[in-house]
């Protein structure tokens, strides 16, 4: 098993991790530029800072025109109809109960009792699934993959699966799309685009972005050749379904046709045929909702985490599922190996990474997920003390989010520290075949005082892997990992920048590491 | 519709037809099996007595085993079987969409539909009778002995009409008729194929709550409508029939009876739920994916293989199933993909791949053609060019020549639009007849079915020929019935009528002809000013666009299947069989893409799908064109992302090369 004790010590305070080369992470001062051979690789990637202060706060808290009008008391009948439309039965009951007009006394009493019963039932429901009593904003903050969703200026981040283009969702509910090939930065705003929890670009498509909002899923159709910086809200398709809000997670099918959306309130996840706006509910009671989705890169399986101590793995052809109860808490995050044969996941309350391996997908075994009986622990991330120049530093704790690079060679993990330790990004080297291996690579450190907020790998970086980190300061930086992929050993050596580098910091590691053998 | 087209089919694929028959039978059997639970629920609910719950439960359990109830369940099983037979007879995979109100009325009074309605009304009455018998109490009998003291001295015993019972029976007939009407109007005979594959049980379970809710709500509306109708018509009937009634119901007081209302509503629900279940089960069973073998294991199975079925002209449902299977195998099954890419044993020809790709490309280029024709009509803004008679004769001689050319012109040379149109015209003319025969046409007459000539009239071939007669189309007055016939899929309707006439006058075209034309135009402009006429004849642009894309599901699958196979061939195709067709595939896809893009820029075409309410009735045929546009783009991207820079080596025209480059750069 791999543990944090095997990691090289974190970089010096004030240093920033710059890149990985020659098998080791290299850090240096902020202003220090990359060695020359690497610069050409990253020349056009924008490194930007979006501080919280520059974002305009909401000019109005109430998103309606109500305060602008003089208050007018409608008749009870009308108010009841409005309440029915807005809230439902409970709204009508509370409206009648609080009515000042002369209503039949027994109607009032009856509705008061009915309301009490409603409250009792909902509190019972809430005690079974405590997350249901949260407000939707708290719920998104709780289940989002961002470390500090509520406080940080960056709330969600998504790389386009085929090109160097990414979208950043900001605190002020706007989304900016950065493209390496063009200077225009479209800013997306929509009336319904509030509290963005997650975003996803449609695969096999130029520019369609799905956004998980508080009340619906918005699908933006952006014209890649357009020079407009402010696409109209007419470019957005609204996908909403009653009872399916807030939406906290989205996943596109890798083959491009379908979109999955999940809400912690809805026990069903929805399969959208986005072009026709048809949706199919995949109902599976138990768990109280779905918080996080991860579609395997080969398109065969989907991980669906729930707010309770159980998660499911769906098989994406006939849509049957396997249920995985966990011991301690809910599944916080998970990621798939590129061939879809292995799932790594973490559980809230435990500082380990679990692994599940699935039999290779053939397509002939319809309706079987084909998972093993138990999950194995592959990494132990419990708190470890490192000796540094400035004294002891404690690192380790629960995993908040985890991403696997598309070539299956690097795994980046955000470890949320206990109160005594800090939040760090740990990077592992991985190999999936012939046997699964997980080796330590190092810690990634940002500027002083910056905590990692979100991580994502560039989907098609040719020279290895490229990790994009959003920091709590609002900075978005890109950290390249230069290596020669094991799957493509015939990687052209002439382009490899390794040869031109000679750093003394390389040292071959020979500690016992996790290996399946 | 299906039966008709299947009888036309020369190539029998008996194995699959038997499978389809079995599926329908199993669906009906399940519907019958689900009847007793429905009946039990009805018994329990109809004898609801909240004040004495224990007695209610025990009573309803006793009622369940009475001979009445069992007889009723048997009778209703027969009803369900009849309904299932109608479902099987009436289904279609490509819905026929009426383009104007007149067309809709034409559909309603079509004999087939009248039979459908009458039978459903009778079945509804039977179910209502069962419901009345099971409900017991005052509803049970039609005639009751009643003692009326008309004269003071003698008590005369009459047989009186129990109007409650009559009310039930008529309500049943009303619901049956409404069901049939809604079945037609909502295109409930359309078989929508599911977005995702799921097991039948799960699909059924998913739809069941919706079904129950839909039935309850619809029954509520039907009760309301029926009460209104009964109130007004009840008076008239009384006068005619001189009936003796115990409790007259055709007054307001009689109708405002809560118990009557409840029982009637329950009867409606009890009627609708089993019917909808039968309908739903049929849909689920019929659209279940069928596994066609790619390569025959035995010689006698050759007819049932996927390539064979695709290249023959089977009933539309079988073609749909075959294309669905192609899509599934191309996406999920490496083993079967390998069979597609394999070479024939003696000879080494890629027969499987050739047959499959040829058929898919034919489908797609047919669609391209259809769209171009539609666009031509729309782009001229209702103007259509009337060919001179000489041209007609010429064009009628063309088909053979065209058929000859068609073999070679799968690959469309790409030029900019007008010349593209010209280059397309020598394509297969059989498209039109395919089109026509695939849609059930109530008013089909053999004379009207001669389409090649008609198509030519309309085709851009003639549009390019200079002709003196330019006709203002305006609201298409004469065309509605023939629109119905061609399903509005292309605006051939007006020329069709004129062709028949013009053909006769081919010898003396000059004066008579122009005079007639003028008169016709005068009458038309006169009529088009009348509001009522406009109301019935005006075409709904949205409907005619929907009609063009009514069978687009087939094309979506062809696109997905083809693109997945091509993408998989990058790593799996050992003999390079796909490479030979790659230019043709790219050409077809890019041409289609251009035409589809153009289509969405036409006026009247909404660029966003309409909101679909999550109701039981599937309206997915209304949004198929959006699905087609999206999957076309995805298909091209799938090929370009897989092949990447290698595509530069593929032989395509420079125009297409530019387009491909844009796709490679993700700028489309």
PDB file of N, CA and C in Angstrom, chain B residues 161 163 166 230-245 248 250:
ATOM      1  N   UNK B 161     -86.740   2.213 -16.926  1.00  0.00           N
ATOM      2  CA  UNK B 161     -85.326   2.336 -17.296  1.00  0.00           C
ATOM      3  C   UNK B 161     -84.548   2.829 -16.085  1.00  0.00           C
ATOM      4  N   UNK B 163     -81.746   4.796 -15.211  1.00  0.00           N
ATOM      5  CA  UNK B 163     -80.917   5.717 -15.979  1.00  0.00           C
ATOM      6  C   UNK B 163     -79.469   5.714 -15.507  1.00  0.00           C
ATOM      7  N   UNK B 166     -77.844   3.297 -17.705  1.00  0.00           N
ATOM      8  CA  UNK B 166     -77.713   3.860 -19.048  1.00  0.00           C
ATOM      9  C   UNK B 166     -76.591   4.888 -19.095  1.00  0.00           C
ATOM     10  N   UNK B 230     -74.410  14.994 -21.897  1.00  0.00           N
ATOM     11  CA  UNK B 230     -75.600  14.268 -21.464  1.00  0.00           C
ATOM     12  C   UNK B 230     -76.718  15.236 -21.096  1.00  0.00           C
ATOM     13  N   UNK B 231     -76.329  16.316 -20.483  1.00  0.00           N
ATOM     14  CA  UNK B 231     -77.340  17.289 -20.072  1.00  0.00           C
ATOM     15  C   UNK B 231     -78.075  17.833 -21.282  1.00  0.00           C
ATOM     16  N   UNK B 232     -77.344  18.103 -22.329  1.00  0.00           N
ATOM     17  CA  UNK B 232     -77.992  18.707 -23.489  1.00  0.00           C
ATOM     18  C   UNK B 232     -78.704  17.678 -24.348  1.00  0.00           C
ATOM     19  N   UNK B 233     -78.070  16.535 -24.532  1.00  0.00           N
ATOM     20  CA  UNK B 233     -78.694  15.555 -25.425  1.00  0.00           C
ATOM     21  C   UNK B 233     -79.755  14.731 -24.715  1.00  0.00           C
ATOM     22  N   UNK B 234     -79.647  14.651 -23.420  1.00  0.00           N
ATOM     23  CA  UNK B 234     -80.604  13.865 -22.655  1.00  0.00           C
ATOM     24  C   UNK B 234     -82.020  14.332 -22.897  1.00  0.00           C
ATOM     25  N   UNK B 235     -82.221  15.624 -22.931  1.00  0.00           N
ATOM     26  CA  UNK B 235     -83.551  16.205 -23.144  1.00  0.00           C
ATOM     27  C   UNK B 235     -84.152  15.698 -24.453  1.00  0.00           C
ATOM     28  N   UNK B 236     -83.343  15.785 -25.500  1.00  0.00           N
ATOM     29  CA  UNK B 236     -83.850  15.406 -26.817  1.00  0.00           C
ATOM     30  C   UNK B 236     -84.256  13.936 -26.819  1.00  0.00           C
ATOM     31  N   UNK B 237     -83.402  13.115 -26.241  1.00  0.00           N
ATOM     32  CA  UNK B 237     -83.669  11.679 -26.279  1.00  0.00           C
ATOM     33  C   UNK B 237     -84.959  11.347 -25.554  1.00  0.00           C
ATOM     34  N   UNK B 238     -85.188  12.018 -24.481  1.00  0.00           N
ATOM     35  CA  UNK B 238     -86.398  11.777 -23.702  1.00  0.00           C
ATOM     36  C   UNK B 238     -87.637  11.910 -24.566  1.00  0.00           C
ATOM     37  N   UNK B 239     -87.629  12.974 -25.304  1.00  0.00           N
ATOM     38  CA  UNK B 239     -88.814  13.272 -26.099  1.00  0.00           C
ATOM     39  C   UNK B 239     -89.008  12.207 -27.160  1.00  0.00           C
ATOM     40  N   UNK B 240     -87.927  11.759 -27.699  1.00  0.00           N
ATOM     41  CA  UNK B 240     -88.046  10.779 -28.779  1.00  0.00           C
ATOM     42  C   UNK B 240     -88.442   9.412 -28.231  1.00  0.00           C
ATOM     43  N   UNK B 241     -87.858   9.023 -27.159  1.00  0.00           N
ATOM     44  CA  UNK B 241     -87.985   7.631 -26.728  1.00  0.00           C
ATOM     45  C   UNK B 241     -89.143   7.368 -25.761  1.00  0.00           C
ATOM     46  N   UNK B 242     -89.637   8.366 -25.154  1.00  0.00           N
ATOM     47  CA  UNK B 242     -90.735   8.189 -24.162  1.00  0.00           C
ATOM     48  C   UNK B 242     -90.393   7.137 -23.130  1.00  0.00           C
ATOM     49  N   UNK B 243     -89.279   7.294 -22.526  1.00  0.00           N
ATOM     50  CA  UNK B 243     -88.853   6.271 -21.581  1.00  0.00           C
ATOM     51  C   UNK B 243     -89.408   6.554 -20.199  1.00  0.00           C
ATOM     52  N   UNK B 244     -89.612   5.492 -19.507  1.00  0.00           N
ATOM     53  CA  UNK B 244     -89.969   5.643 -18.099  1.00  0.00           C
ATOM     54  C   UNK B 244     -88.704   5.549 -17.284  1.00  0.00           C
ATOM     55  N   UNK B 245     -88.466   6.536 -16.509  1.00  0.00           N
ATOM     56  CA  UNK B 245     -87.243   6.516 -15.730  1.00  0.00           C
ATOM     57  C   UNK B 245     -87.586   6.580 -14.256  1.00  0.00           C
ATOM     58  N   UNK B 248     -84.670  10.462 -13.087  1.00  0.00           N
ATOM     59  CA  UNK B 248     -84.182  11.152 -14.277  1.00  0.00           C
ATOM     60  C   UNK B 248     -82.865  11.857 -13.993  1.00  0.00           C
ATOM     61  N   UNK B 250     -81.209  13.759 -16.485  1.00  0.00           N
ATOM     62  CA  UNK B 250     -80.830  14.827 -17.386  1.00  0.00           C
ATOM     63  C   UNK B 250     -81.215  16.203 -16.859  1.00  0.00           C
TER      64      UNK B 250
END
